[in-house]
Coordinates of C-alpha atoms and ligand atoms in Angstrom, one line a residue:
X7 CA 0.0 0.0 0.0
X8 CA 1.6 3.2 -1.1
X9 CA 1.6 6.1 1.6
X10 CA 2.4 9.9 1.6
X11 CA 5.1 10.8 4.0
X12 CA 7.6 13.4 4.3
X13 CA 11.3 12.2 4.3
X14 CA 15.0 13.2 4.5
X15 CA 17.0 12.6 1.1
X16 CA 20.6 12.9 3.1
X17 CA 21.8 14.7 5.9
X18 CA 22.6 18.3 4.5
X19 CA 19.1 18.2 2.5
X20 CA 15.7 19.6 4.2
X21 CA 13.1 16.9 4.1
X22 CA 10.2 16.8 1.1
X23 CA 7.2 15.0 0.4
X24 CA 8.0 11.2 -0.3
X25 CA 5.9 8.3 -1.0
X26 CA 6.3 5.1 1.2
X27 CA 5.0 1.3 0.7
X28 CA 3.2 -0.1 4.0
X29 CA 2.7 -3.9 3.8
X30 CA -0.5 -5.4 3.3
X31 CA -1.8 -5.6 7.1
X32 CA -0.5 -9.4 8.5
X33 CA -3.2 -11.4 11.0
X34 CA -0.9 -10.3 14.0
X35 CA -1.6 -6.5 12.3
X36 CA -3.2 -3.1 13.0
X37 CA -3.1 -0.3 10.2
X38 CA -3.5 3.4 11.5
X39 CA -4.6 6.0 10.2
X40 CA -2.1 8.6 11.6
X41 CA -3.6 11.7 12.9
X42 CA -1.0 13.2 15.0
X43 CA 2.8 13.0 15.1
X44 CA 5.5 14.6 17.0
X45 CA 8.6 16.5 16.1
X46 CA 11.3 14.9 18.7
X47 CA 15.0 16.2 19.1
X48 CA 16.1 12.6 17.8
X49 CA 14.6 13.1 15.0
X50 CA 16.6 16.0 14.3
X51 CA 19.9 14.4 15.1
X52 CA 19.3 11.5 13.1
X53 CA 18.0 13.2 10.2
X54 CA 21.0 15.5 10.1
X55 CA 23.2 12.5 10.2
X56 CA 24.5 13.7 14.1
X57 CA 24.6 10.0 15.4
X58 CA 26.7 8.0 12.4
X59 CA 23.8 6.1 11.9
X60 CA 21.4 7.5 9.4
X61 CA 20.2 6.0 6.2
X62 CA 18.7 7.8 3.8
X63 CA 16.2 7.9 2.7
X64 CA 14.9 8.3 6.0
X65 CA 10.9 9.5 7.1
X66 CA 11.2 10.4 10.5
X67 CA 8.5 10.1 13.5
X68 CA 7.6 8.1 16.2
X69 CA 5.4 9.8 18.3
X70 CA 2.1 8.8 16.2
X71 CA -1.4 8.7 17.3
X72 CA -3.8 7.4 15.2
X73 CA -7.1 6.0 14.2
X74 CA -7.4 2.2 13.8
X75 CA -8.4 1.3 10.1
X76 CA -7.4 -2.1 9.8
X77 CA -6.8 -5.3 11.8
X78 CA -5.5 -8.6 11.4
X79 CA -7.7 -11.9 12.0
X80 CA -5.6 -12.6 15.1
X81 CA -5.7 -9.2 16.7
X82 CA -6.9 -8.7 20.0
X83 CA -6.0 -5.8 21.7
X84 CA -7.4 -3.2 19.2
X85 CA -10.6 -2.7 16.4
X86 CA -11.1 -0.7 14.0
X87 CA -12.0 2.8 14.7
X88 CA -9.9 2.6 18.0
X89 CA -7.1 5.1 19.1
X90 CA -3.7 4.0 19.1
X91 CA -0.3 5.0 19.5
X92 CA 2.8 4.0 18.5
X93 CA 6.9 4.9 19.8
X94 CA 10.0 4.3 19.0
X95 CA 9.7 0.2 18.4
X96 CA 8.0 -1.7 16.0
X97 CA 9.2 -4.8 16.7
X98 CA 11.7 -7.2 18.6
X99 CA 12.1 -10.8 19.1
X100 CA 10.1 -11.2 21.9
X101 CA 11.5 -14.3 23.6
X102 CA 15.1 -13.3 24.3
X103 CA 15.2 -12.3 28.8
X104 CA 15.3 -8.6 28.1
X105 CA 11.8 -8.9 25.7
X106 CA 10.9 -11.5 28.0
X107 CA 11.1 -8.8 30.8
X108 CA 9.5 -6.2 28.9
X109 CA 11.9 -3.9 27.5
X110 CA 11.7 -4.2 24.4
X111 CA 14.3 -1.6 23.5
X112 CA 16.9 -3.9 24.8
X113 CA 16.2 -6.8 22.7
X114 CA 19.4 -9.2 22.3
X115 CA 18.5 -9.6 18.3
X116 CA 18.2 -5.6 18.1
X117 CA 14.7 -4.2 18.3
X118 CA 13.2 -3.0 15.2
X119 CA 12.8 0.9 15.5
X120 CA 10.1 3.1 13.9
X121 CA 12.4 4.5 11.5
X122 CA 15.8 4.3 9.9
X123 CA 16.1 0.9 11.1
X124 CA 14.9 -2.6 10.1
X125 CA 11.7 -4.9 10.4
X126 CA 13.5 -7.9 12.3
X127 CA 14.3 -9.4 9.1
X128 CA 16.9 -7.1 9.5
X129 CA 16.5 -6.0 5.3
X130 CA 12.9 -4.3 4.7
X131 CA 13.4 -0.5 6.4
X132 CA 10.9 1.5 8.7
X133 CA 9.4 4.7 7.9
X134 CA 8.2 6.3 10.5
X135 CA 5.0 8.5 11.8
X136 CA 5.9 11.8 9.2
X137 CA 3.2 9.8 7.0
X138 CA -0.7 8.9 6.7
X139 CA -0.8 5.8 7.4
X140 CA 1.3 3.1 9.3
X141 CA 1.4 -0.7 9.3
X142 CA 2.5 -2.6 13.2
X143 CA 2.9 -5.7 14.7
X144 CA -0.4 -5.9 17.5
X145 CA 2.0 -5.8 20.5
X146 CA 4.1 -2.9 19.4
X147 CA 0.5 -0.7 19.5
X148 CA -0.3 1.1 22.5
X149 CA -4.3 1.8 23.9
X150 CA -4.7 5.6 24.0
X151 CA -7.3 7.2 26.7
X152 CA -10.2 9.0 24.7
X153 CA -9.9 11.5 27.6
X154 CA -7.0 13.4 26.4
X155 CA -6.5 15.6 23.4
X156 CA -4.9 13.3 20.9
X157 CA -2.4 16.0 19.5
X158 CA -0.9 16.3 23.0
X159 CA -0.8 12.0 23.6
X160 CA 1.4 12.1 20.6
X161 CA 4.5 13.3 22.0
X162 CA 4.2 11.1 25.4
X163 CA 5.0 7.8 23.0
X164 CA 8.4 9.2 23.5
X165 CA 9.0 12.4 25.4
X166 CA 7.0 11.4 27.9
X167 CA 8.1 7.8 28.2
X168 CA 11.4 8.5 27.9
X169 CA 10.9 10.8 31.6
X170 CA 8.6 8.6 33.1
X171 CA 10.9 5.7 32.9
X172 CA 13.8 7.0 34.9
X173 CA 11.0 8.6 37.7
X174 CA 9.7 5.0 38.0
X175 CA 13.3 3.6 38.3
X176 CA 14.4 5.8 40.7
X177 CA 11.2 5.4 42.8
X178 CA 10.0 9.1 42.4
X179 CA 7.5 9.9 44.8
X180 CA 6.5 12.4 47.5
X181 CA 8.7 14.8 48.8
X182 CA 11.6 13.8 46.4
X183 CA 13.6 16.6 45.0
X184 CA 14.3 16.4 41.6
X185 CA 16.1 18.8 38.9
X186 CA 15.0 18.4 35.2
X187 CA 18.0 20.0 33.2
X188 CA 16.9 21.6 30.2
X189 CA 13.5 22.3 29.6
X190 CA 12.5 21.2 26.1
X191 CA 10.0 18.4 24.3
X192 CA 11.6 15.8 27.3
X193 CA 12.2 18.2 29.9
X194 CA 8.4 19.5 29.7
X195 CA 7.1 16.3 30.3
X196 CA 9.7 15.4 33.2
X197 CA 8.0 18.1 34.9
X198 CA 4.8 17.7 35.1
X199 CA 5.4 14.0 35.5
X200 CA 7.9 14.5 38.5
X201 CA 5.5 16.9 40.0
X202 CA 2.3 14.6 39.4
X203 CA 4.1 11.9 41.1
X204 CA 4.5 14.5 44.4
X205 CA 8.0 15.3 44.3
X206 CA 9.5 18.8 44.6
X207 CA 10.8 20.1 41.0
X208 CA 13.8 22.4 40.3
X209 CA 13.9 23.3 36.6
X210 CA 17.4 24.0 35.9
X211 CA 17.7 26.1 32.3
X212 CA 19.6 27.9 30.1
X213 CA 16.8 29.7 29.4
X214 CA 15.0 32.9 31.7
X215 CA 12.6 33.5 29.4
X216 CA 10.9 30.0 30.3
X217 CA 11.1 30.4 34.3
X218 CA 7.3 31.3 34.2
X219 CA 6.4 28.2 32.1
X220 CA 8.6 26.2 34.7
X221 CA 6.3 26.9 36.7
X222 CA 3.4 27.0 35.3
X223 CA 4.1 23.3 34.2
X224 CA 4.9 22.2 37.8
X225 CA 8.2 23.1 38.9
X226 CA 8.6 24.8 42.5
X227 CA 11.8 26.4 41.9
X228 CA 13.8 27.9 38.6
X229 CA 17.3 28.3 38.3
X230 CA 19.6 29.4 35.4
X231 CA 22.2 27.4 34.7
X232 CA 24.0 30.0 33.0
X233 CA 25.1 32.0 36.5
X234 CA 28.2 30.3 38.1
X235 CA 26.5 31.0 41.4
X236 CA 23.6 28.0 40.7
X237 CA 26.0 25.3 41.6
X238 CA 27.2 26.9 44.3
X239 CA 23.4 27.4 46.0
X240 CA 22.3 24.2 45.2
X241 CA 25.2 22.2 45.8
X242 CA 24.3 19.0 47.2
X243 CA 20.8 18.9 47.2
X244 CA 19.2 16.9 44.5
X245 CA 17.7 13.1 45.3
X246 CA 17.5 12.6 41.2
X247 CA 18.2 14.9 38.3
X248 CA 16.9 13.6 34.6
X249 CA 19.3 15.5 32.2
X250 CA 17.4 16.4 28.7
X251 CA 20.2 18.0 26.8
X252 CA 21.0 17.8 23.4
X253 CA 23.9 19.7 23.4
X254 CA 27.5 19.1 24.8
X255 CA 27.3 20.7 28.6
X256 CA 29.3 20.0 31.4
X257 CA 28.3 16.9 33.3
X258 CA 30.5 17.8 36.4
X259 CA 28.6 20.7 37.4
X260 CA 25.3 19.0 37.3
X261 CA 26.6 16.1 39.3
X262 CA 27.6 18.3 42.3
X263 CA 23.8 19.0 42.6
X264 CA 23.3 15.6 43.5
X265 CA 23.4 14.8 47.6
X266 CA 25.2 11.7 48.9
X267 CA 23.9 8.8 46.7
X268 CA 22.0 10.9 44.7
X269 CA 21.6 9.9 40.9
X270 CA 21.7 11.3 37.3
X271 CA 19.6 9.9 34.6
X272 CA 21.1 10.8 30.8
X273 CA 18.2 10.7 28.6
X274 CA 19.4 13.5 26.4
X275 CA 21.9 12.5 23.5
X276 CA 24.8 15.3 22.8
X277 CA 26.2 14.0 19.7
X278 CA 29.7 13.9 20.9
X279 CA 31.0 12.4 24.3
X280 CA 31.3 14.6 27.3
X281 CA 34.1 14.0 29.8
X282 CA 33.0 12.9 33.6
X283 CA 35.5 13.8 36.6
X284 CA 36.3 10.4 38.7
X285 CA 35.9 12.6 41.8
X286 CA 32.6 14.0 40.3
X287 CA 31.1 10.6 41.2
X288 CA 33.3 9.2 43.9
X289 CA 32.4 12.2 46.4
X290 CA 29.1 11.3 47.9
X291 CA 29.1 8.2 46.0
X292 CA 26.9 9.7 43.3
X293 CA 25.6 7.9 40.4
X294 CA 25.4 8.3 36.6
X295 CA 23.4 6.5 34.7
X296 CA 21.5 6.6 31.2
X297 CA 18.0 5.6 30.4
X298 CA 16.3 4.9 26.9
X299 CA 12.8 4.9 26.3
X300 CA 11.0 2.5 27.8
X301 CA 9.3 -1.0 27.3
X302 CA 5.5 -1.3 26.2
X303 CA 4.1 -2.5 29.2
X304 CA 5.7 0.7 30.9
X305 CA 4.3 3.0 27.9
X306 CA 1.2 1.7 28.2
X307 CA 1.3 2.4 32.1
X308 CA 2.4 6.0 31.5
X309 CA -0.6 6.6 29.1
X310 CA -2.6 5.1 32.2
X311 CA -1.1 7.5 34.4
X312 CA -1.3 10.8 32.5
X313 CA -5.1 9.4 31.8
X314 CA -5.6 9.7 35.4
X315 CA -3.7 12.8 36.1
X316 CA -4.9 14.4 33.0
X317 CA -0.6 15.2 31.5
X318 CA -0.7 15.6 27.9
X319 CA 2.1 17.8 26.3
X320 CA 2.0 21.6 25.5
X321 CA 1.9 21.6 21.6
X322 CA 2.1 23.5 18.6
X323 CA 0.4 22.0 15.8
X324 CA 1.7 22.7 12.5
X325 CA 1.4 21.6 9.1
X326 CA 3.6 19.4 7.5
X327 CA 5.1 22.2 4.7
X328 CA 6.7 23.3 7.7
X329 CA 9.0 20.5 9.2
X330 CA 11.8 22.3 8.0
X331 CA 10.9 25.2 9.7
X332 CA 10.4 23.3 13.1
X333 CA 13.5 21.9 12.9
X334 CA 15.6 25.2 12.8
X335 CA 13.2 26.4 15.4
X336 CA 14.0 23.9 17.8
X337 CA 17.4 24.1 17.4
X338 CA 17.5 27.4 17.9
X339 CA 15.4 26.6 21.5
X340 CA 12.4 28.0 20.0
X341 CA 9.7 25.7 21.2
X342 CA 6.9 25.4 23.8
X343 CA 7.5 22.6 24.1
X344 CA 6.6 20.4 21.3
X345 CA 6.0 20.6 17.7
X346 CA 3.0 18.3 16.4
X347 CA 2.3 17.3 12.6
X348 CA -1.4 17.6 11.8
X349 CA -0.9 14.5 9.3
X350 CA -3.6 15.4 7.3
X351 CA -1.5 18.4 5.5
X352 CA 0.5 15.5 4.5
Ligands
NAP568 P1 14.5 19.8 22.7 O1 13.0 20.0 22.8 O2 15.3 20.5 21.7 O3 15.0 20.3 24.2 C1 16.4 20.3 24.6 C2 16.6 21.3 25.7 O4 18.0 21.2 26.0 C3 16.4 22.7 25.2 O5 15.0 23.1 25.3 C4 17.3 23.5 26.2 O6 16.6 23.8 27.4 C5 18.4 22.6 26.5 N1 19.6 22.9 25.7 C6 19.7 23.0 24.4 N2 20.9 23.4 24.0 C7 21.6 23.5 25.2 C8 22.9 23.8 25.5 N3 23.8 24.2 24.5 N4 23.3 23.9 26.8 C9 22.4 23.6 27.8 N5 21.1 23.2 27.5 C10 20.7 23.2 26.2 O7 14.9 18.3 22.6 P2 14.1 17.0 23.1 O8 13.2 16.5 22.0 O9 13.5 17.2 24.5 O10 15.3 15.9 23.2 C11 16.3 16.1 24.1 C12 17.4 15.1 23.9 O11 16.9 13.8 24.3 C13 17.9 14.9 22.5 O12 19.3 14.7 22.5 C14 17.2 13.6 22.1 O13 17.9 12.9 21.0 C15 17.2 12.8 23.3 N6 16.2 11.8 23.5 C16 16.6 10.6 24.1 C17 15.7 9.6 24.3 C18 16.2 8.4 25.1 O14 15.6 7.3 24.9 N7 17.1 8.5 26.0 C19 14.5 9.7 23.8 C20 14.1 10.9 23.2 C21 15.0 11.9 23.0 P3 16.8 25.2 28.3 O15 16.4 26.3 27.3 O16 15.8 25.0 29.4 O17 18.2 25.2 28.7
ZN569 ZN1 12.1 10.6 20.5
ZN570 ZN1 14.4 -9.8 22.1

């Protein structure tokens, strides 16, 4: 089935309409018709070749909510006319201990991503949500609460997973204190999920202009990163800190905030390494520590809990003639907080 989608010819080119082929829906299947999709700093990077790992041509996306059009005979979980999302997986093995566990993105064959990857057998690419319609495999689909407005859900297949995994895995919960560093697309939703979950928020910015979102969004405190004098006041006081930077920034600063046994999740991707201190970590046995995504069970739990808490993600909707656009927007930091496709300008 041949499908309209915007797509990347190489990494110095801006992306253009393109035309995809979904296949023909399988009995394990469910074919969406997308609605929404996000614009996520990943994207970007991979687009613009940042990671070494881009192939081209490449339709970028995967933050996609959409309408159920299609199912397979063996498909239980959705019907047609439901909602459903889709992240940052399409597919993995699903018997090797880390699938067997439910995370997915750990998959010892190599999960299949949303796009510039492989279906598992490892030669048909993905496309991903900058497109009308979408093809995937019943357990890679995720149940979306009618409650919510559906351009907002969009961006919480990854933004928001990706910050609700490390607040689960750290325990977050009443009375924590935890510092989101930069407040973008990820950092947003770190927010208002930290604060949701009862713990005390410190945004920590680059950025004044957004101290009265910060707050607005859930934060108790603001502080600029850019004045010497932050790391000075809150030296030593942070249980967590969920770091959402994209660009290179010094990690050694950051882990000072931490107190004794305190722990920073990397979530954020700076395309080239940055260099960590051995004393950084070794006074007040602090932790560093990464996170990606999450698994689908988890997803599914964090569309449960911003169901109940009523979190979608601040959006601006735009059409799709003006991904190019977004993109130098955002790197510039000129978003609140997330850029959302209205797929039918594709
Ligand atoms: P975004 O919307 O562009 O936000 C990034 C934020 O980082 C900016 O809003 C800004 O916040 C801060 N920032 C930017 N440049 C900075 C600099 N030079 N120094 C300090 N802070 C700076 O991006 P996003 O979509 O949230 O994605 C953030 C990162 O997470 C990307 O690298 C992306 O690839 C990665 N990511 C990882 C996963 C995962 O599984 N681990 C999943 C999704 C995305 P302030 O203005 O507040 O400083
Ligand atoms: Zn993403
Ligand atoms: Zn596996």
């Amino acid at each position: 089935m041949k499908t309209r989608a915007w797509a990347t010819p190489a990494a110095d080119q801006p992306l253009a309409p393109f035309e995809v082929d979904r296949r023909e829906v399988g009995p394990l299947d469910v074919q969406l018709d997308i609605l929404f999709s996000g614009i996520c700093h990943s994207d970007i990077h991979q687009a613009r070749g940042e990671w070494g790992n881009s192939k081209f041509p490449m339709v970028p996306g995967h933050e996609i909510v959409g309408r159920v059009t299609k199912v397979g005979a063996q498909v239980t979980k959705l019907k047609v006319g439901d909602l459903a999302g889709v992240g940052c997986m399409v597919d993995s093995c699903r018997t090797c201990a880390p699938c067997d566990h439910g995370d997915e993105q750990f998959c010892q064959k190599g999960s299949a991503f949303t796009y510039n990857s492989t279906e598992m057998d490892r030669k048909t690419p993905t496309y991903g949500g900058y497109s009308k319609q979408v093809v995937v495999t019943e357990h890679f689909t995720l149940k979306v609460p009618t409650s919510l407005a559906l351009q907002g859900v969009a961006p919480l297949l990854c933004a928001g997973i990706t910050t609700y995994s490390p607040l689960r895995q750290w325990n977050c919960k009443k009375g924590d204190r935890v510092g989101v560093v930069g407040l973008g697309g990820l950092g947003h939703m770190a927010v208002k999920l930290a604060a949701a979950m009862g713990a005390e928020v410190t945004m920590l910015s680059t950025s004044r202009s957004k101290e009265a979102d910060a707050t607005r969004l859930g934060a108790t405190s603001f502080a600029l990163t850019t004045e010497r004098s932050t790391f000075k006041t809150l030296a030593g006081q942070f249980d967590l800190l969920i770091d959402t930077v994209s660009a290179p920034h010094d990690l050694n600063s950051y882990l000072g905030l931490l107190r004794p046994y305190g722990a920073m999740a990397l979530v954020g991707v700076p395309p080239k390494p940055l260099e960590v201190a051995a004393f950084s970590l070794i006074n007040g046995n602090r932790r560093l520590a990464g996170s990606s995504i999450g698994g689908i069970r988890e997803t599914q739990e964090m569309l449960d809990f911003c169901a109940k808490h009523q979190i979608v993600a601040d959006v601006e909707v735009i059409p799709a003639e003006k991904i190019n656009v977004a993109y130098e927007r955002m790197v510039k930091n000129d978003v609140r907080y997330r850029f959302v496709i209205d797929a039918a300008t594709i």
